[in-house]
Coordinates of C-alpha atoms in Angstrom, one line a residue:
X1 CA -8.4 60.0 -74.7
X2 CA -6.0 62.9 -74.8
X3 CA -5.7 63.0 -71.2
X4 CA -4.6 59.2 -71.1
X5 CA -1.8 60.2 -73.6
X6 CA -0.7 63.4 -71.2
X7 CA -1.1 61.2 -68.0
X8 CA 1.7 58.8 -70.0
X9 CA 3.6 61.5 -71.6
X10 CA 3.9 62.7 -67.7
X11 CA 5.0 58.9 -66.4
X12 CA 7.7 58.3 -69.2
X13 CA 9.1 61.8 -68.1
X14 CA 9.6 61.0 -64.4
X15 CA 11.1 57.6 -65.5
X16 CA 13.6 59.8 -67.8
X17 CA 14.0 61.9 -65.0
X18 CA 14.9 59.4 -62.5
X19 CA 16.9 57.2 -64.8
X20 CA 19.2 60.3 -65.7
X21 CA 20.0 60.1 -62.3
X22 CA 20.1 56.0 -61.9
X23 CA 24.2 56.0 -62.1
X24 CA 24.4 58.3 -59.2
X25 CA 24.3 58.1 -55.6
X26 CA 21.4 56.4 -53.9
X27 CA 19.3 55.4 -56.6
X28 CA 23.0 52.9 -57.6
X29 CA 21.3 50.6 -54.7
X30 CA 17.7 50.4 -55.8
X31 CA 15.6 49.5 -58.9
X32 CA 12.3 50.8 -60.4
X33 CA 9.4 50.0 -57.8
X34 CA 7.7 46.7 -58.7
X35 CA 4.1 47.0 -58.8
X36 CA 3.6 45.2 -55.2
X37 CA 6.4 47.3 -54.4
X38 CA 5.5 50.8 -54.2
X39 CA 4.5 53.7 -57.0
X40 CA 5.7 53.0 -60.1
X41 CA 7.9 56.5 -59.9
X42 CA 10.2 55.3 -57.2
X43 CA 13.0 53.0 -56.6
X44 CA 13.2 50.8 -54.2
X45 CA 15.2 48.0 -52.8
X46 CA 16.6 46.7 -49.3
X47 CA 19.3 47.1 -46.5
X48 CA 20.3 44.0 -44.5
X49 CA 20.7 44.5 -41.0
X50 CA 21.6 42.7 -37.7
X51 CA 18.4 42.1 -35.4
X52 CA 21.2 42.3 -32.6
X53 CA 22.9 44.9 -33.5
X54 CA 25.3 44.5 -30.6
X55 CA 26.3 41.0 -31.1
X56 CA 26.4 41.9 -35.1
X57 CA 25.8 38.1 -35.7
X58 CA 22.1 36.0 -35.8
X59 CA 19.3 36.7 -37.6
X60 CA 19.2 39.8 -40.0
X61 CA 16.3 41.8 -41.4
X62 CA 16.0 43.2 -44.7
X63 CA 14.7 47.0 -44.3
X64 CA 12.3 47.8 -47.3
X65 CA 13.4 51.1 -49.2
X66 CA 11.4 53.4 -51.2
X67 CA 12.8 56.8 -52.6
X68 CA 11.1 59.2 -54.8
X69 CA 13.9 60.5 -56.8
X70 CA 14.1 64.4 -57.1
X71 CA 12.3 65.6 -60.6
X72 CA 15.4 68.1 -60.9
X73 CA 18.2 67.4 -62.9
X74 CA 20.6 68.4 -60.6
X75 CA 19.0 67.8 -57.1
X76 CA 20.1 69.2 -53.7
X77 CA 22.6 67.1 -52.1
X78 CA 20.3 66.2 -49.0
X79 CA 17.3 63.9 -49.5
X80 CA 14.0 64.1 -47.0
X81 CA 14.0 61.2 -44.7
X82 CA 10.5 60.6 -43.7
X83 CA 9.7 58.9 -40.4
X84 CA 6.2 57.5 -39.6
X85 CA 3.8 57.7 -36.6
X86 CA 2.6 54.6 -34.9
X87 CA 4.6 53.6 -33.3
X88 CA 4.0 50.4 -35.5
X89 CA 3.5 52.7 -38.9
X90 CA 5.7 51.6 -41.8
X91 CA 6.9 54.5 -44.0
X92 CA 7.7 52.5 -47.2
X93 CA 4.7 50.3 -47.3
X94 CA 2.5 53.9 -47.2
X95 CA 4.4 55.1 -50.1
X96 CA 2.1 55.3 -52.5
X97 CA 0.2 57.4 -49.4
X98 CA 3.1 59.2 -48.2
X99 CA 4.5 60.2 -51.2
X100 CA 2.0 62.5 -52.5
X101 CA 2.0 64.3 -49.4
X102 CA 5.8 65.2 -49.6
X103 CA 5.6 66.2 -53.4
X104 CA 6.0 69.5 -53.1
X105 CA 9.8 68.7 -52.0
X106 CA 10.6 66.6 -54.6
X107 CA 11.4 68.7 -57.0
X108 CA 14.9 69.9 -55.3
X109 CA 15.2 66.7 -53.0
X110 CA 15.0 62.5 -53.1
X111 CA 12.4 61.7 -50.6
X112 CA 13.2 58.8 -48.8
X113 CA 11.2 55.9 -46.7
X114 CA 12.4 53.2 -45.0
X115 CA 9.9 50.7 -42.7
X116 CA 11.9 50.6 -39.5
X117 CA 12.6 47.3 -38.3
X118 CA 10.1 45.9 -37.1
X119 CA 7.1 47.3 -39.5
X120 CA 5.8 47.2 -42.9
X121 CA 7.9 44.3 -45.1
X122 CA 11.0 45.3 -42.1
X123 CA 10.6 41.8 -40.6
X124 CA 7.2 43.2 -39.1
X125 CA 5.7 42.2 -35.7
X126 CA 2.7 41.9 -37.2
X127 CA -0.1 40.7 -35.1
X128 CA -3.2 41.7 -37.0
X129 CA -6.3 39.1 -36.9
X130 CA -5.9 37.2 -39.5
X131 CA -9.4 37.8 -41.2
X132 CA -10.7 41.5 -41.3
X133 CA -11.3 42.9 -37.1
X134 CA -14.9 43.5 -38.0
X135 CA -16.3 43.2 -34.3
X136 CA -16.6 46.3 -32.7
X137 CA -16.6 44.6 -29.3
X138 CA -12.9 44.4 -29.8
X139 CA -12.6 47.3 -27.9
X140 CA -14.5 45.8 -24.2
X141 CA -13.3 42.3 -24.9
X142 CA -9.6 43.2 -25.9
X143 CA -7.8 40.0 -27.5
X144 CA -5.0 40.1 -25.4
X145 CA -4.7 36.1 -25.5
X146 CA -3.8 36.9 -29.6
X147 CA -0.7 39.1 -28.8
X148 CA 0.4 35.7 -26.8
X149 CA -0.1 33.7 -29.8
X150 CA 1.4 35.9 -31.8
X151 CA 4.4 36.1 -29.7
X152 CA 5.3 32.9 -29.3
X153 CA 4.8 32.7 -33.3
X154 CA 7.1 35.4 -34.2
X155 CA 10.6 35.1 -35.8
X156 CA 11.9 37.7 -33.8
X157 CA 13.4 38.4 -30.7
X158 CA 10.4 41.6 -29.8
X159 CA 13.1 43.3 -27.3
X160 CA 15.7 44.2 -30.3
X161 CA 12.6 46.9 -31.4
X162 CA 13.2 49.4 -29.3
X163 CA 13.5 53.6 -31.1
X164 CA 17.3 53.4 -30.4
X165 CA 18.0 50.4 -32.2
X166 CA 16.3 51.6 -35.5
X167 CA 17.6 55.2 -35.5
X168 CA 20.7 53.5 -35.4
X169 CA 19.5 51.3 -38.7
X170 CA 18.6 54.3 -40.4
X171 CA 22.3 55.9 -40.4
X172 CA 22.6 52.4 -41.5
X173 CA 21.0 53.3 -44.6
X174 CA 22.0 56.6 -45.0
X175 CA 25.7 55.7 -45.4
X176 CA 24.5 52.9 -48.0
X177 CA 22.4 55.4 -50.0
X178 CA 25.4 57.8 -50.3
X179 CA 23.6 60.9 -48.5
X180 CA 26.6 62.7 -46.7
X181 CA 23.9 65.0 -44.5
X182 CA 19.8 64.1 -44.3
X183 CA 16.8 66.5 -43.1
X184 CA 14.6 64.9 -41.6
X185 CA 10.6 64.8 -41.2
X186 CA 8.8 63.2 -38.6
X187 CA 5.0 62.7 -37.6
X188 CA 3.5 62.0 -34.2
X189 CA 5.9 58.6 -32.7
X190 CA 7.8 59.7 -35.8
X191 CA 9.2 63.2 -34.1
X192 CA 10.8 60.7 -31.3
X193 CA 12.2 58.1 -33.9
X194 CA 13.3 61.8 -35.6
X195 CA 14.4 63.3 -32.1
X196 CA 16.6 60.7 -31.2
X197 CA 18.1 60.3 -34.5
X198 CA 18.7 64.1 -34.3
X199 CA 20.2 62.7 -30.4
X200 CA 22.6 59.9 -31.6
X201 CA 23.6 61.2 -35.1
X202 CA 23.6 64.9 -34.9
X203 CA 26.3 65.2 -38.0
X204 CA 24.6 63.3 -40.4
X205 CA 21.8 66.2 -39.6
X206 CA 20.9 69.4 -42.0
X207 CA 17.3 70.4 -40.8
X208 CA 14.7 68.7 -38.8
X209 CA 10.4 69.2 -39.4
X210 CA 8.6 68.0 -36.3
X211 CA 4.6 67.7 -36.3
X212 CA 3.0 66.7 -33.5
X213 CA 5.6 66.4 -30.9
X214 CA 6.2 62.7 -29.1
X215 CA 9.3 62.9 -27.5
X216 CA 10.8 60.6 -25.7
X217 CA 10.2 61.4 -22.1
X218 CA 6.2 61.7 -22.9
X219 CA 5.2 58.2 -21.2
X220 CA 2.8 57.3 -23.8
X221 CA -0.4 57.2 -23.4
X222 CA -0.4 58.5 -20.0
X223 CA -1.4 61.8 -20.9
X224 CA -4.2 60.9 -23.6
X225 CA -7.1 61.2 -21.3
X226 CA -6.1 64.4 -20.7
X227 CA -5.2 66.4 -24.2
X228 CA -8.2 64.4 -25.2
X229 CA -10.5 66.0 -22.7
X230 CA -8.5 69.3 -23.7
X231 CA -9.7 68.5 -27.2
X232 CA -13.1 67.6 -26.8
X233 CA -14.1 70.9 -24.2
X234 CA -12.5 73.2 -27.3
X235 CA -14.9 71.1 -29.6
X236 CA -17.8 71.7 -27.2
X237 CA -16.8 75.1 -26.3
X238 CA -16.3 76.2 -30.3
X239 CA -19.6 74.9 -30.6
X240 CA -21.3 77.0 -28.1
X241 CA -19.8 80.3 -29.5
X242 CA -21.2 79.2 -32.7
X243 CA -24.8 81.3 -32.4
X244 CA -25.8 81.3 -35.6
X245 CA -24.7 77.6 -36.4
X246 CA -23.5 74.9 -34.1
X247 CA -25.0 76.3 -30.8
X248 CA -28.5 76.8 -32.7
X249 CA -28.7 73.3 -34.2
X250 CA -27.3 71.5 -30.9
X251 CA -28.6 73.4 -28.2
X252 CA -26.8 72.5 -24.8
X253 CA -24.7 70.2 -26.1
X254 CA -22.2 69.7 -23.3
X255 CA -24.9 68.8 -21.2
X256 CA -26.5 66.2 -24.2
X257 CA -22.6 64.8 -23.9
X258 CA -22.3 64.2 -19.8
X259 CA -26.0 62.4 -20.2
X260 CA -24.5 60.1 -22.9
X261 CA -21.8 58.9 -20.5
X262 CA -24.5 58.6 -18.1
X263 CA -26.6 56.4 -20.3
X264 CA -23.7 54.6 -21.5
X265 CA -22.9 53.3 -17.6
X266 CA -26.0 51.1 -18.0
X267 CA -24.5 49.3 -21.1
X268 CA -27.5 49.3 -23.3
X269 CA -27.6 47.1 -26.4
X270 CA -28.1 48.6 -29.3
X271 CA -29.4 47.6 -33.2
X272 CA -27.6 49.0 -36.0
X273 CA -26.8 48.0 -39.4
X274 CA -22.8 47.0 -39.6
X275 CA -21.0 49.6 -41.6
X276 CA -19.0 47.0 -43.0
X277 CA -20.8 44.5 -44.1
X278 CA -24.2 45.4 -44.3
X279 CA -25.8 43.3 -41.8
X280 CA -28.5 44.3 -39.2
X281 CA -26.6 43.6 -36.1
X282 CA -26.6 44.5 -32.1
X283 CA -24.4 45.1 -29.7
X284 CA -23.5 46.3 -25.9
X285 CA -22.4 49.7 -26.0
X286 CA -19.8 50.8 -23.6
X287 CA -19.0 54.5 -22.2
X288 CA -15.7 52.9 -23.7
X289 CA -15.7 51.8 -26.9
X290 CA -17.6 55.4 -27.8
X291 CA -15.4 57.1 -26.0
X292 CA -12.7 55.5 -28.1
X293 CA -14.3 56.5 -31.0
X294 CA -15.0 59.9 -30.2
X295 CA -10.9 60.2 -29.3
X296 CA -9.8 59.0 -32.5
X297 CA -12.1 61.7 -34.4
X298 CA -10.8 64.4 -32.8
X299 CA -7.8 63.7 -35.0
X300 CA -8.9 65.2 -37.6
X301 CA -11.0 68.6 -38.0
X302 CA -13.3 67.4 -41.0
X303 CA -13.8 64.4 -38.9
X304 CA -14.2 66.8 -35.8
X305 CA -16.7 68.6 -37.7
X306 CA -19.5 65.5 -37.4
X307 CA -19.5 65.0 -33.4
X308 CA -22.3 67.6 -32.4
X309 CA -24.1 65.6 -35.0
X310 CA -22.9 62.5 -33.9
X311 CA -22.9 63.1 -29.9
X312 CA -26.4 64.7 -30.1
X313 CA -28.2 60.8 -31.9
X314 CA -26.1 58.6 -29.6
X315 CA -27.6 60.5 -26.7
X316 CA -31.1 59.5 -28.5
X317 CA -29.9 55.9 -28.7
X318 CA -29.0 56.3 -32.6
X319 CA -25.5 55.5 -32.8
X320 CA -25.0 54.4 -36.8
X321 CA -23.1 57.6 -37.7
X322 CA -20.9 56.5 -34.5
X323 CA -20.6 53.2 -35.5
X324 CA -19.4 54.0 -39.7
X325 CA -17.1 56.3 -37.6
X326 CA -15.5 53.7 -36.2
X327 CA -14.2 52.5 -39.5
X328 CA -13.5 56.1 -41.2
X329 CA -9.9 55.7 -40.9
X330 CA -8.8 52.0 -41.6
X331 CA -5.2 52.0 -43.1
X332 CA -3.9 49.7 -45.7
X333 CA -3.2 45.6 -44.5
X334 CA 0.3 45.9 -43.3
X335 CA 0.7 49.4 -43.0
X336 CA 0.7 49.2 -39.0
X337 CA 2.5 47.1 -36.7
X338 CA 0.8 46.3 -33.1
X339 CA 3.9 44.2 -32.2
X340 CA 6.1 46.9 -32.8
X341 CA 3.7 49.4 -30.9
X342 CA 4.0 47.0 -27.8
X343 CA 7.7 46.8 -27.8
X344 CA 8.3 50.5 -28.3
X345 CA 5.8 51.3 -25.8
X346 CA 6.3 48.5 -23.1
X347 CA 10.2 48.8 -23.0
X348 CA 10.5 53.0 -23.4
X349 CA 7.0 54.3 -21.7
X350 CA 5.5 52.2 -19.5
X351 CA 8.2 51.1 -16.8
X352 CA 7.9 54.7 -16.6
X353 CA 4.2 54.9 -15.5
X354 CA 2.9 54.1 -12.0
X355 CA -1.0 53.1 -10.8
X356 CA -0.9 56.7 -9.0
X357 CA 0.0 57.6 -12.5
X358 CA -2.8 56.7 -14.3
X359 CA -5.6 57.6 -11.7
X360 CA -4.2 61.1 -11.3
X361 CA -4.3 61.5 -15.4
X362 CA -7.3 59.8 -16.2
X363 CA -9.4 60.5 -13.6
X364 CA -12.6 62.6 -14.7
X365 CA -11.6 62.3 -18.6
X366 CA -13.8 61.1 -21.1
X367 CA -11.6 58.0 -22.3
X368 CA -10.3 57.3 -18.6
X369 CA -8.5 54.2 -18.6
X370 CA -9.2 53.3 -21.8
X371 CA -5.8 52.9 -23.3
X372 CA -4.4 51.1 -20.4
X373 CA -7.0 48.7 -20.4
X374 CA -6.7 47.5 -23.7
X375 CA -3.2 48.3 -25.7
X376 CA -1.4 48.0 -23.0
X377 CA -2.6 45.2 -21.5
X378 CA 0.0 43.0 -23.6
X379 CA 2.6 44.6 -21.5
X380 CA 2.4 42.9 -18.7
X381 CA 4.4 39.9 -21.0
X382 CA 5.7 41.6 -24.1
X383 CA 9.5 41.6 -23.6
X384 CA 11.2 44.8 -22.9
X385 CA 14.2 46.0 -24.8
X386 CA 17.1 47.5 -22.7
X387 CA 16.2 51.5 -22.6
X388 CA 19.3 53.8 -21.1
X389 CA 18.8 56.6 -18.7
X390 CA 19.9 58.8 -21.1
X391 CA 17.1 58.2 -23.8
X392 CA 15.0 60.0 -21.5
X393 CA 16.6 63.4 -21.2
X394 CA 16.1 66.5 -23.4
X395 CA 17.3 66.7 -26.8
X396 CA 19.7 69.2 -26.9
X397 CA 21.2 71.1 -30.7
X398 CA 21.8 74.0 -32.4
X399 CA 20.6 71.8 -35.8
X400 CA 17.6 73.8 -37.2
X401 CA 14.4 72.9 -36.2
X402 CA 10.8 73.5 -36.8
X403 CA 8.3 72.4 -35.2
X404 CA 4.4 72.3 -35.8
X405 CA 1.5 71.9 -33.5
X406 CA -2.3 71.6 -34.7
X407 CA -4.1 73.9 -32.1
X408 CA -6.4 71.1 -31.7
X409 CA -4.8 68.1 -31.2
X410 CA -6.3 65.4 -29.1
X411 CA -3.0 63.3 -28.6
X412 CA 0.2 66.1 -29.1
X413 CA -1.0 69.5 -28.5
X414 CA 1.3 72.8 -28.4
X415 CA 2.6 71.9 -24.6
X416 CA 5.0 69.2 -25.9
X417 CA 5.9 71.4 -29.1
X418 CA 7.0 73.9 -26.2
X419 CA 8.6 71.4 -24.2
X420 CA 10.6 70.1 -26.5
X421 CA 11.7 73.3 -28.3
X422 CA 13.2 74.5 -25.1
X423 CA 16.5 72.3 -25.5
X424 CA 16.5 73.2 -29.2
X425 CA 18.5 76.4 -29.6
X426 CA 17.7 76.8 -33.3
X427 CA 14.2 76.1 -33.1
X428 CA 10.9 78.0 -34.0
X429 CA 7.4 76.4 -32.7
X430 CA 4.7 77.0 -35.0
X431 CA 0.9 76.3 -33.6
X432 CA -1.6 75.9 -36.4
X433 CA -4.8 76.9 -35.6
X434 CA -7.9 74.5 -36.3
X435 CA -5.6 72.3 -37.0
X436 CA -5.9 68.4 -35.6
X437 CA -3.5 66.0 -35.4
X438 CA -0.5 66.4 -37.9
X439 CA -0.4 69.8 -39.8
X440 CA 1.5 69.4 -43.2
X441 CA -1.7 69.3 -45.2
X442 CA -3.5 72.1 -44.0
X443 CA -3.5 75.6 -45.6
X444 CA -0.2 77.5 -45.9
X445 CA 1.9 74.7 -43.6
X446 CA 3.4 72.8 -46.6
X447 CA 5.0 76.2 -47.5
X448 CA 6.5 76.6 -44.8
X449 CA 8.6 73.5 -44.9
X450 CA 9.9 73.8 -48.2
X451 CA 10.9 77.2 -47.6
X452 CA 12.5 76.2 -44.5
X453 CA 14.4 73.1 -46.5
X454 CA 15.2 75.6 -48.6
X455 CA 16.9 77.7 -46.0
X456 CA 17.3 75.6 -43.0
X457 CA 16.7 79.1 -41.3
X458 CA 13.5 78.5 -38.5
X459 CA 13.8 82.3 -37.1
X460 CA 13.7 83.8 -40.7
X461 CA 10.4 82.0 -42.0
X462 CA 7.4 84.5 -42.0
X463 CA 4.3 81.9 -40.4
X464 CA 2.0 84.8 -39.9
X465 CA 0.1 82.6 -43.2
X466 CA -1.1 80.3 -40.5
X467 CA -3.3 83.0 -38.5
X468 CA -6.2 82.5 -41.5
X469 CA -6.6 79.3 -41.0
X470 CA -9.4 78.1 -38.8
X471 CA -11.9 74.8 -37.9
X472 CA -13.7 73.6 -40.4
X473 CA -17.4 74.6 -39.9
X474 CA -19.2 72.1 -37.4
X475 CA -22.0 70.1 -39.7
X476 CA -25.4 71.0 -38.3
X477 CA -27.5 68.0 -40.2
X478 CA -25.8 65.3 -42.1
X479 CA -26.5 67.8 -45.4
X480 CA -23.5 70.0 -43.9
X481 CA -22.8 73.1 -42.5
X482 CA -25.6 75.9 -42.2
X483 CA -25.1 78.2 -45.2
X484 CA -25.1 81.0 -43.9
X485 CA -26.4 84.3 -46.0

């Protein structure tokens, strides 16, 4: 039982630490984290704000706030704001996820989440089946008549969603928390929410971590068929140059790939045993929905490391590995907000995307239209949010900025870290090779950022750390990787 004594010794010490600090600043506003709150370390609370933030009269949201206080007695002055991917992804509700991650920056710094309005427990547009989304058909027959349903149900007005709006929430909460100057670090959708924070309140700005670049002018998804074909050809390519391993146990496997999507044009139906619940099942399988599938695994490079496996049994007309696959990465109930996605992504990308568009950018890609055929079907009657012209052009700042890029990243590769470092004048671009989708957990990368917190100095920081780190081996049977001798 010792270790149950040090585990509490440890708890009541963070409390101590945090309640030191309870009469100062931010934590003033908040109270210890309620159990259906968040971690039982932080403090949380809420920040009203007007849904019309214009009119500054109506209906108000409550944003949901969760801060890790900083385990130093006498903290640095500027908290880590953390922004989440989605768009849809609430920051607070992942705490207990989130927080973890970010750790290694607590000791100097309070790290803060907020759900942006919008997501989490922010007055979310929450249009989630009601019952666990357990049919993988989903993906072919796309419930578009749900996001109707759900709009019509929603107290909200969906156009008051838009990035702008809640970047300008989050100063919102800044000044309420006390922080005079914030760094800020933002995933995926969360390094445009970060971008155009850095955009519209450059003063309240120390130093800004971006990890797979979304800015603002990217016209999501239009360009996922294409860094997802990127993505897959270094996968297939990685696996040829593997002699002794990958290219020994899957012989020819870029052509064992272009036959799947042959067989998969004749829709064949398929038995299988659901992942989920157990049950022997069939189903039509689509070039689609595996294509899907394949496109969200190349997010990750452990995940990455089971497609030769994976590609090579589907081609044989196994597809249970595929199928579990599909349900490798479900995130907690609430965490993500499809309302929110839609009116981010209807008002601020898609006006912005023509039919020539698309079939220039899709056309000979594994996924093809996928994404437009199914997300953003709900466009076509989502409302859309007033965007200005000027949302669209490059962010321009001498703030310091780094910037990270996984080497392999299906949906943000190195092209938009270079894009957008080009208007940043204090900026360093760090690629990370082997890397997927979102770099602060692999090797050396989480480093790198608290050194660079530390000295909000990009062009000092010595990244050659990254240069060891590679793709995790490919798995040649379901065992693992060949050990090699």
């Amino acid at each position: 039982m010792g270790w149950m004594r040090l585990a509490l010794v440890a708890a009541m010490l963070l409390l101590a630490a945090a309640c030191q600090r309870a009469g100062q600043g931010a934590l003033d506003h908040l109270h210890p984290c309620a159990i259906s709150e968040g971690p039982p370390d932080a403090w949380c609370g809420t920040f009203r704000v007007f849904e019309n933030r214009t009119a500054q009269a109506g209906r108000t949201i409550d944003l949901k706030i969760v801060v890790a206080p900083a385990l130093r007695r006498n903290p640095e002055p500027d908290p880590v704001f953390v922004f989440e991917g989605g768009p849809g992804g609430g920051a607070a509700t992942l705490a207990s996820q989130r927080i973890p991650m970010f750790r290694r920056f607590q000791t100097d710094r309070d790290i803060v989440l907020v759900d942006q309005r919008g997501t989490g427990a922010s007055n979310p547009l929450d249009c989630a089946a009601d019952d666990a989304d357990d049919d993988l058909s989903s993906v072919d027959e796309y419930p578009v008549q749900r996001f109707r349903t759900c709009l019509e149900q929603l107290q909200a007005d969906a156009s008051f969603y838009t990035t702008s709006l809640a970047m300008d929430d989050i100063d919102d909460v800044r000044r309420y928390l006390g922080y005079e100057r914030i760094n800020l670090w933002g995933g995926s959708y969360g390094t445009r929410a970060a971008l155009v924070y850095l955009k519209q309140h450059e003063a309240s700005v120390r130093a800004v971590v971006l990890d797979g670049v979304a800015p603002p002018d990217m016209r999501i998804p239009l360009y996922m068929a294409r860094d997802g074909q990127r993505a897959l050809d270094r996968v297939l390519d990685d696996c040829e140059k593997d002699t002794s391993g990958c290219a020994k146990a899957y012989p020819g496997l870029r052509k064992t790939v272009d036959s799947l999507w042959t067989q998969l044009a004749a829709r064949p139906r398929v038995s299988f045993v659901h992942p989920r619940t157990g049950k022997p099942t069939s189903l039509v399988v689509s070039q689609r929905l595996i294509a899907s599938i394949v496109f969200q695994s190349l997010y990750s490079p452990e995940v990455t490391a089971l497609l030769p496996q994976l590609l090579t049994d589907a081609a044989r007309g196994q597809f249970q590995g595929m199928f579990a696959l599909a349900f490798s990465a479900d995130l907690p109930k609430g965490a993500m907000s499809e309302g929110m996605f839609l009116s981010v992504v209807c008002a601020e990308d898609m006006p912005r995307i023509s039919a020539d568009d698309i079939q220039r950018e899709t056309a000979n890609r594994f996924i093809g239209t996928a994404m437009f055929d199914t997300r953003m079907k709900p466009c076509e009657f989502w409302p859309k949010g007033l965007v200005s012209a000027d949302y669209y052009a490059p962010v321009s700042s001498s703030r310091p900025v780094l910037i990270f890029s996984g080497e392999d990243d299906p949906v943000t590769p190195p092209s938009w870290g270079d894009h957008v470092r080009e208007t940043l004048s204090n900026s360093r671009h760090v690629v990370v090779p082997g890397a997927g989708h979102i770099t602060l957990m692999r090797g050396c990368v989480r480093d790198l950022v608290a050194e660079f917190l530390d000295s909000a100095n990009p062009a000092g920081l010595d990244a050659s750390c990254v240069k060891t780190l590679s793709r995790p081996p490919f798995f040649t049977s379901y065992t693992g990787p060949e050990q090699r001798k």
